[in-house]
C-alpha cells in the first residue's frame, strides 16, 4: 500500500524594493494628509519598485532567498505557483517568467488570481498537488507590483498599496503535516466593489478605456471593509475548527495587512488574543498576494516565530475571496 504523503515546509523568503514612499510624499501628489492615512489605515509608508524592475524580478528576489535557505537545487523544484493580480503581462504567466529567471526548467509553472487571498489559495494548491502525489517540491510566491496598476490621481486608492514579494517552499514528506489546515471562500456577487474594469475581454483596451483610467484598481472601500471583517473572522475560526484547534494553540496570527482597523476588528470578532496578532501594515501598506507571506517571513526573521510554532494566516481580497491556513513552522 502507498504511504500517506504529507507536506513539510522547508523555508520562506521575502523581498521589498528599496524605494520608500511616505505619507508625506503622498501629500504632495494628491489631496490627502499623513493624519488621514495614519488614522484611517495605520499605514505610514510603502515600497515602490524601480522603473527597471517588473513583477517577476520581485518574485525572483524572494524565491532565491527561500531556495538558498531551503538548501535545495532549483532543478528539484517541480511546480511553481505565482499568486498575483499585477503580472508582468496579461500573457504568459508571471510564473513562466520566474521559471526562466530561476532557470528552474524542471518545473511546471502557472499563475493564480485570488488577489489578497492569493498566497493562501496557493498554499492550499501546494498541499493538494503534493498530497495527491503529483508534485514533490513546490515553490509558492505571492507577489505584487501594485504601483503599476494604481491610479496615482485617485486618493481613495493610491494611499493604500505597495509592492513586494514573498516565497515559501513545500516538499512531500512521509512524516510531517506542516500545512495543518486550510479553509477558502469566494463570493462572485461582489466583483464590482474591487476590480480593474478594463484590459480584459469585457472591456478591451481602447483609447476611451485609457482616458477613463479604467485600467487601474477601483474600490468601494466601505463595502469591502464590511465583508473583509466578517469573512476573515469566519475564516480564522473555520481553519481552527478543521484542525481541531483553538486560539490557545495558535502562537501567532498573520492577518492580511490592508488596514489596521480591519485587523483589530477581525481579532475582536474572531475572539483571538490580540497580543498574538502580527502587524507590519505601517511599513508596507497593502501588498495584496504578497502581504501575508512577507509578514510571515519578517516575523520569522525577527524571532517572533520559534521552531514548532503554529502560525495562522488569514486574508481577504478581490473576487471577493478569503481564506485562512494554519502552518507549522519547523524550519
Ligand atoms: O486588500 C483587501 C481590499 N482592500 C481593503 O480591505 C480596504 C478596505 N477599506 C478600507 O480600508 C477603508 O474603507 C478605506 C481606508 C479605503 C477608507 O476608509 P473609510 O473610513 O471607509 O473612509 P471613507 O471611504 O468613508 O471616506 C471618508 C472620507 C470621504 O470624504 P467625504 O465623502 O466623507 O467628504 C473620502 O472622500 O475620506 C475621504 N478620503 C480621503 N481623505 C483624505 C478618501 N480617501 C482619502 C485620502 N485622504 N486618501
Short mmCIF file of C-alpha atoms and ligand atoms in Angstrom, two decimals:
data_model
loop_
_atom_site.label_atom_id
_atom_site.label_comp_id
_atom_site.label_asym_id
_atom_site.label_seq_id
_atom_site.Cartn_x
_atom_site.Cartn_y
_atom_site.Cartn_z
CA UNK A 1 0.00 0.00 0.00
CA UNK A 2 1.20 3.55 -0.78
CA UNK A 3 2.44 5.55 2.19
CA UNK A 4 0.37 8.65 3.06
CA UNK A 5 2.01 11.82 1.75
CA UNK A 6 2.16 14.92 3.94
CA UNK A 7 3.82 18.31 3.46
CA UNK A 8 6.96 19.73 5.02
CA UNK A 9 7.63 23.47 4.84
CA UNK A 10 11.31 23.99 4.03
CA UNK A 11 11.71 27.77 4.11
CA UNK A 12 10.37 31.23 3.46
CA UNK A 13 11.91 34.28 1.81
CA UNK A 14 10.82 37.80 1.02
CA UNK A 15 11.86 40.92 -0.83
CA UNK A 16 10.64 44.50 -0.83
CA UNK A 17 12.01 47.18 -3.18
CA UNK A 18 14.27 49.86 -1.71
CA UNK A 19 12.27 52.94 -2.66
CA UNK A 20 10.11 54.20 0.22
CA UNK A 21 7.05 56.37 -0.47
CA UNK A 22 5.86 58.05 2.74
CA UNK A 23 2.50 59.60 3.58
CA UNK A 24 4.28 62.97 3.41
CA UNK A 25 5.35 62.22 -0.16
CA UNK A 26 1.71 61.44 -0.98
CA UNK A 27 0.60 64.78 0.49
CA UNK A 28 2.47 66.36 -2.44
CA UNK A 29 0.75 64.13 -5.01
CA UNK A 30 -2.96 64.12 -4.03
CA UNK A 31 -5.31 65.93 -1.61
CA UNK A 32 -4.52 63.85 1.48
CA UNK A 33 -2.65 64.02 4.78
CA UNK A 34 -0.43 61.81 6.91
CA UNK A 35 -3.04 62.27 9.65
CA UNK A 36 -5.91 60.92 7.46
CA UNK A 37 -3.93 57.95 6.15
CA UNK A 38 -2.50 57.05 9.60
CA UNK A 39 -5.78 57.22 11.48
CA UNK A 40 -7.91 55.54 8.77
CA UNK A 41 -5.47 52.79 7.80
CA UNK A 42 -2.39 52.61 10.07
CA UNK A 43 -0.13 52.96 7.00
CA UNK A 44 2.89 55.29 7.28
CA UNK A 45 4.88 54.26 4.21
CA UNK A 46 5.03 51.72 1.39
CA UNK A 47 7.65 50.37 -1.05
CA UNK A 48 7.65 51.07 -4.79
CA UNK A 49 9.52 49.01 -7.35
CA UNK A 50 12.19 50.62 -9.51
CA UNK A 51 11.49 51.55 -13.15
CA UNK A 52 13.93 48.83 -14.22
CA UNK A 53 12.05 46.12 -12.27
CA UNK A 54 8.95 44.09 -13.04
CA UNK A 55 6.79 41.68 -11.03
CA UNK A 56 8.88 38.59 -11.80
CA UNK A 57 12.03 40.41 -10.60
CA UNK A 58 10.45 40.92 -7.18
CA UNK A 59 9.32 37.27 -7.22
CA UNK A 60 12.82 36.16 -8.23
CA UNK A 61 14.49 38.01 -5.35
CA UNK A 62 12.11 36.46 -2.80
CA UNK A 63 12.33 32.98 -4.35
CA UNK A 64 16.15 32.96 -4.38
CA UNK A 65 16.20 33.70 -0.64
CA UNK A 66 13.76 30.84 0.05
CA UNK A 67 15.69 28.45 -2.21
CA UNK A 68 19.02 29.28 -0.54
CA UNK A 69 17.53 28.87 2.93
CA UNK A 70 15.97 25.52 1.97
CA UNK A 71 19.38 24.36 0.62
CA UNK A 72 17.80 22.82 -2.44
CA UNK A 73 18.77 22.98 -6.10
CA UNK A 74 16.42 24.82 -8.49
CA UNK A 75 16.42 21.60 -10.53
CA UNK A 76 14.48 19.89 -7.70
CA UNK A 77 11.51 22.26 -7.96
CA UNK A 78 8.76 20.58 -9.98
CA UNK A 79 5.96 23.13 -9.55
CA UNK A 80 5.90 26.94 -9.38
CA UNK A 81 2.68 28.71 -8.42
CA UNK A 82 2.65 32.52 -8.55
CA UNK A 83 -0.23 34.40 -6.95
CA UNK A 84 -0.58 37.91 -8.36
CA UNK A 85 -3.05 40.47 -9.71
CA UNK A 86 -0.28 42.64 -11.17
CA UNK A 87 1.50 40.21 -13.52
CA UNK A 88 4.42 41.01 -15.83
CA UNK A 89 1.92 40.86 -18.74
CA UNK A 90 -1.61 39.50 -19.36
CA UNK A 91 0.09 36.56 -21.10
CA UNK A 92 2.13 34.44 -20.48
CA UNK A 93 2.10 33.81 -16.76
CA UNK A 94 4.50 35.54 -14.39
CA UNK A 95 5.32 32.03 -13.15
CA UNK A 96 6.86 31.28 -16.57
CA UNK A 97 8.94 34.47 -16.48
CA UNK A 98 10.04 33.47 -12.97
CA UNK A 99 10.86 29.92 -14.05
CA UNK A 100 13.14 31.34 -16.74
CA UNK A 101 14.88 33.76 -14.35
CA UNK A 102 15.42 30.98 -11.79
CA UNK A 103 16.45 28.50 -14.51
CA UNK A 104 14.07 26.06 -12.79
CA UNK A 105 13.38 24.25 -16.04
CA UNK A 106 12.09 21.03 -14.42
CA UNK A 107 9.12 22.92 -13.00
CA UNK A 108 5.58 23.25 -14.29
CA UNK A 109 4.59 26.90 -13.83
CA UNK A 110 1.33 28.86 -13.68
CA UNK A 111 -0.33 31.88 -12.04
CA UNK A 112 -3.40 32.08 -9.87
CA UNK A 113 -5.64 35.11 -9.46
CA UNK A 114 -7.17 35.31 -5.99
CA UNK A 115 -5.99 38.85 -5.15
CA UNK A 116 -5.05 39.35 -1.49
CA UNK A 117 -6.01 35.75 -0.63
CA UNK A 118 -3.62 34.51 -3.34
CA UNK A 119 -0.88 33.18 -1.08
CA UNK A 120 -3.37 31.17 0.99
CA UNK A 121 -5.02 29.84 -2.18
CA UNK A 122 -1.53 28.93 -3.50
CA UNK A 123 -0.58 27.18 -0.28
CA UNK A 124 -3.80 25.18 -0.44
CA UNK A 125 -2.97 24.17 -4.02
CA UNK A 126 0.55 23.16 -2.99
CA UNK A 127 -0.97 20.88 -0.35
CA UNK A 128 -3.41 19.35 -2.85
CA UNK A 129 -0.73 18.76 -5.50
CA UNK A 130 1.75 17.28 -3.04
CA UNK A 131 -0.65 15.04 -1.13
CA UNK A 132 -2.11 13.75 -4.41
CA UNK A 133 1.41 12.60 -5.32
CA UNK A 134 1.58 14.76 -8.47
CA UNK A 135 4.45 17.06 -7.43
CA UNK A 136 7.14 16.83 -4.75
CA UNK A 137 8.80 20.23 -4.39
CA UNK A 138 6.62 23.28 -4.80
CA UNK A 139 7.55 26.97 -4.81
CA UNK A 140 4.64 29.28 -4.00
CA UNK A 141 5.16 33.02 -4.49
CA UNK A 142 2.86 35.89 -3.58
CA UNK A 143 3.99 38.96 -5.50
CA UNK A 144 2.62 42.35 -6.47
CA UNK A 145 3.75 45.41 -8.42
CA UNK A 146 0.57 47.23 -7.41
CA UNK A 147 2.16 50.62 -8.07
CA UNK A 148 1.83 49.75 -11.78
CA UNK A 149 -1.97 49.30 -11.56
CA UNK A 150 -2.61 52.12 -9.09
CA UNK A 151 -4.23 55.38 -10.19
CA UNK A 152 -1.86 57.94 -8.69
CA UNK A 153 -4.53 60.65 -9.09
CA UNK A 154 -7.13 58.74 -7.00
CA UNK A 155 -6.68 59.44 -3.28
CA UNK A 156 -9.26 56.74 -2.41
CA UNK A 157 -6.86 54.01 -3.50
CA UNK A 158 -3.32 55.33 -4.10
CA UNK A 159 -2.54 55.76 -0.41
CA UNK A 160 -3.27 52.09 0.32
CA UNK A 161 -0.99 49.94 -1.83
CA UNK A 162 2.64 48.87 -2.03
CA UNK A 163 4.95 46.45 -3.88
CA UNK A 164 6.77 43.32 -2.68
CA UNK A 165 7.16 39.55 -2.88
CA UNK A 166 7.25 36.56 -0.56
CA UNK A 167 8.01 32.90 -1.23
CA UNK A 168 7.67 29.55 0.51
CA UNK A 169 8.96 26.10 -0.41
CA UNK A 170 6.98 22.96 0.33
CA UNK A 171 8.05 19.33 -0.14
CA UNK A 172 6.45 15.91 0.08
CA UNK A 173 7.02 14.19 3.42
CA UNK A 174 6.01 10.85 4.92
CA UNK A 175 6.30 12.20 8.47
CA UNK A 176 5.31 15.89 8.51
CA UNK A 177 2.00 17.69 8.14
CA UNK A 178 3.09 21.34 8.26
CA UNK A 179 0.03 22.67 6.38
CA UNK A 180 -2.18 21.75 9.30
CA UNK A 181 -5.41 23.09 7.81
CA UNK A 182 -6.70 25.42 5.13
CA UNK A 183 -10.08 26.99 4.52
CA UNK A 184 -11.04 29.00 1.43
CA UNK A 185 -14.07 31.00 0.37
CA UNK A 186 -15.28 33.11 -2.56
CA UNK A 187 -18.33 35.19 -3.48
CA UNK A 188 -18.53 36.39 -7.08
CA UNK A 189 -21.57 38.59 -6.42
CA UNK A 190 -19.15 41.29 -5.18
CA UNK A 191 -16.98 41.60 -8.31
CA UNK A 192 -17.86 45.29 -8.76
CA UNK A 193 -16.66 46.65 -5.40
CA UNK A 194 -12.98 45.84 -6.02
CA UNK A 195 -11.70 45.42 -9.56
CA UNK A 196 -9.67 46.61 -12.55
CA UNK A 197 -12.51 47.20 -15.02
CA UNK A 198 -10.66 47.25 -18.37
CA UNK A 199 -7.96 45.31 -20.18
CA UNK A 200 -9.83 42.01 -20.33
CA UNK A 201 -12.45 40.59 -22.72
CA UNK A 202 -15.29 42.66 -21.23
CA UNK A 203 -13.62 46.00 -21.86
CA UNK A 204 -10.68 45.51 -24.20
CA UNK A 205 -8.15 48.33 -24.23
CA UNK A 206 -9.24 51.34 -26.28
CA UNK A 207 -8.33 54.98 -26.21
CA UNK A 208 -11.51 55.60 -24.20
CA UNK A 209 -10.72 52.98 -21.53
CA UNK A 210 -7.29 54.54 -21.10
CA UNK A 211 -8.68 58.09 -20.95
CA UNK A 212 -11.27 56.98 -18.40
CA UNK A 213 -8.48 55.42 -16.29
CA UNK A 214 -10.25 52.05 -16.29
CA UNK A 215 -7.01 50.05 -16.21
CA UNK A 216 -6.40 50.92 -12.57
CA UNK A 217 -7.69 49.37 -9.33
CA UNK A 218 -11.14 50.67 -8.35
CA UNK A 219 -12.56 50.08 -4.89
CA UNK A 220 -15.65 50.91 -2.85
CA UNK A 221 -13.66 50.90 0.38
CA UNK A 222 -16.52 50.94 2.88
CA UNK A 223 -18.28 47.94 1.27
CA UNK A 224 -15.06 45.96 1.08
CA UNK A 225 -14.29 46.79 4.71
CA UNK A 226 -17.56 45.23 5.96
CA UNK A 227 -17.23 41.94 4.09
CA UNK A 228 -13.50 41.77 4.93
CA UNK A 229 -14.15 41.82 8.67
CA UNK A 230 -16.92 39.23 8.64
CA UNK A 231 -15.24 36.78 6.22
CA UNK A 232 -11.77 36.99 7.75
CA UNK A 233 -13.19 36.36 11.24
CA UNK A 234 -15.14 33.39 9.83
CA UNK A 235 -12.01 32.03 8.11
CA UNK A 236 -9.89 32.28 11.27
CA UNK A 237 -12.42 30.20 13.19
CA UNK A 238 -13.04 27.70 10.35
CA UNK A 239 -9.34 26.87 9.86
CA UNK A 240 -9.06 26.23 13.61
CA UNK A 241 -12.21 24.10 13.64
CA UNK A 242 -10.90 22.00 10.73
CA UNK A 243 -7.67 21.36 12.64
CA UNK A 244 -9.40 20.74 15.99
CA UNK A 245 -7.50 23.71 17.46
CA UNK A 246 -8.42 26.86 19.38
CA UNK A 247 -6.91 30.30 19.97
CA UNK A 248 -4.79 28.76 22.78
CA UNK A 249 -2.94 26.57 20.28
CA UNK A 250 -2.02 29.36 17.85
CA UNK A 251 1.31 31.09 18.54
CA UNK A 252 0.98 33.91 16.01
CA UNK A 253 -1.73 35.30 13.75
CA UNK A 254 -0.73 36.88 10.46
CA UNK A 255 -3.71 38.73 9.03
CA UNK A 256 -3.75 40.41 5.63
CA UNK A 257 -2.37 43.93 6.18
CA UNK A 258 -4.86 46.15 4.35
CA UNK A 259 -5.92 48.36 7.22
CA UNK A 260 -5.12 48.35 10.95
CA UNK A 261 -8.80 48.95 11.76
CA UNK A 262 -9.76 45.81 9.80
CA UNK A 263 -7.07 43.78 11.62
CA UNK A 264 -8.33 44.96 15.03
CA UNK A 265 -11.97 44.33 14.14
CA UNK A 266 -11.20 40.81 12.86
CA UNK A 267 -9.24 39.96 16.02
CA UNK A 268 -12.16 41.09 18.17
CA UNK A 269 -14.83 39.32 16.10
CA UNK A 270 -12.87 36.05 15.83
CA UNK A 271 -12.08 36.11 19.57
CA UNK A 272 -8.32 35.85 19.18
CA UNK A 273 -5.69 37.05 21.66
CA UNK A 274 -4.68 40.43 20.28
CA UNK A 275 -1.09 40.24 21.59
CA UNK A 276 -0.62 37.31 19.18
CA UNK A 277 -1.55 39.36 16.11
CA UNK A 278 1.39 40.43 13.89
CA UNK A 279 1.21 43.87 12.30
CA UNK A 280 3.53 45.48 9.74
CA UNK A 281 0.97 47.50 7.74
CA UNK A 282 2.66 50.76 8.83
CA UNK A 283 5.79 49.84 6.84
CA UNK A 284 4.36 48.41 3.61
CA UNK A 285 0.64 49.10 3.21
CA UNK A 286 -1.42 46.54 1.32
CA UNK A 287 0.71 44.35 -0.99
CA UNK A 288 -2.20 42.05 -1.86
CA UNK A 289 -0.98 38.47 -2.52
CA UNK A 290 2.48 39.29 -1.14
CA UNK A 291 1.30 40.62 2.21
CA UNK A 292 0.84 37.56 4.43
CA UNK A 293 3.96 35.73 3.25
CA UNK A 294 6.16 38.83 3.63
CA UNK A 295 4.77 39.31 7.15
CA UNK A 296 5.43 35.65 8.00
CA UNK A 297 9.00 35.86 6.72
CA UNK A 298 9.63 39.08 8.66
CA UNK A 299 8.11 37.70 11.85
CA UNK A 300 10.36 34.64 11.47
CA UNK A 301 13.49 36.76 10.97
CA UNK A 302 12.55 38.98 13.93
CA UNK A 303 12.36 35.88 16.16
CA UNK A 304 8.57 36.20 16.66
CA UNK A 305 8.20 32.61 15.38
CA UNK A 306 10.01 29.75 17.13
CA UNK A 307 10.63 26.26 15.77
CA UNK A 308 7.45 24.23 16.12
CA UNK A 309 5.12 27.25 16.36
CA UNK A 310 1.66 27.21 14.81
CA UNK A 311 1.05 30.31 12.71
CA UNK A 312 -2.37 31.18 11.29
CA UNK A 313 -2.57 33.26 8.12
CA UNK A 314 -5.83 34.91 7.13
CA UNK A 315 -6.63 37.11 4.14
CA UNK A 316 -9.35 38.68 2.09
CA UNK A 317 -9.42 40.32 -1.33
CA UNK A 318 -10.95 40.98 -4.73
CA UNK A 319 -13.32 38.36 -6.07
CA UNK A 320 -14.32 38.53 -3.35
CA UNK A 321 -12.10 35.79 -1.99
CA UNK A 322 -10.98 34.89 1.51
CA UNK A 323 -9.13 32.16 3.32
CA UNK A 324 -7.08 31.07 6.30
CA UNK A 325 -4.42 28.43 6.85
CA UNK A 326 -2.59 27.10 9.87
CA UNK A 327 1.09 26.38 9.24
CA UNK A 328 3.56 24.57 11.50
CA UNK A 329 6.87 26.41 11.21
CA UNK A 330 9.59 23.83 11.70
CA UNK A 331 12.47 25.15 9.63
O1 LIG B 1 -6.95 44.11 0.46
C1 LIG B 1 -8.32 43.92 0.51
C2 LIG B 1 -9.02 45.02 -0.12
N1 LIG B 1 -8.99 46.31 0.50
C3 LIG B 1 -9.38 46.57 1.74
O2 LIG B 1 -9.58 45.73 2.56
C4 LIG B 1 -9.65 48.01 2.07
C5 LIG B 1 -10.97 48.15 2.76
N2 LIG B 1 -11.39 49.50 3.03
C6 LIG B 1 -10.70 50.38 3.82
O3 LIG B 1 -9.63 50.07 4.31
C7 LIG B 1 -11.33 51.72 4.11
O4 LIG B 1 -12.67 51.71 3.68
C8 LIG B 1 -10.58 52.91 3.47
C9 LIG B 1 -9.25 53.13 4.17
C10 LIG B 1 -10.35 52.66 1.99
C11 LIG B 1 -11.40 54.21 3.62
O5 LIG B 1 -11.70 54.44 4.97
P1 LIG B 1 -13.19 54.83 5.41
O6 LIG B 1 -13.17 55.10 6.85
O7 LIG B 1 -14.09 53.74 4.92
O8 LIG B 1 -13.39 56.19 4.65
P2 LIG B 1 -14.50 56.60 3.56
O9 LIG B 1 -14.35 55.82 2.32
O10 LIG B 1 -15.81 56.60 4.24
O11 LIG B 1 -14.08 58.08 3.26
C12 LIG B 1 -14.32 59.08 4.20
C13 LIG B 1 -13.91 60.42 3.61
C14 LIG B 1 -14.54 60.71 2.26
O12 LIG B 1 -14.88 62.08 2.27
P3 LIG B 1 -16.40 62.53 2.47
O13 LIG B 1 -17.16 61.92 1.32
O14 LIG B 1 -16.81 61.98 3.81
O15 LIG B 1 -16.32 64.01 2.43
C15 LIG B 1 -13.42 60.48 1.28
O16 LIG B 1 -13.53 61.27 0.14
O17 LIG B 1 -12.49 60.46 3.41
C16 LIG B 1 -12.23 60.90 2.09
N3 LIG B 1 -11.00 60.29 1.65
C17 LIG B 1 -9.78 60.83 1.89
N4 LIG B 1 -9.39 61.94 2.55
C18 LIG B 1 -8.09 62.19 2.63
C19 LIG B 1 -10.82 59.12 0.96
N5 LIG B 1 -9.51 58.91 0.75
C20 LIG B 1 -8.85 59.94 1.33
C21 LIG B 1 -7.48 60.26 1.45
N6 LIG B 1 -7.15 61.40 2.11
N7 LIG B 1 -6.52 59.49 0.95
#
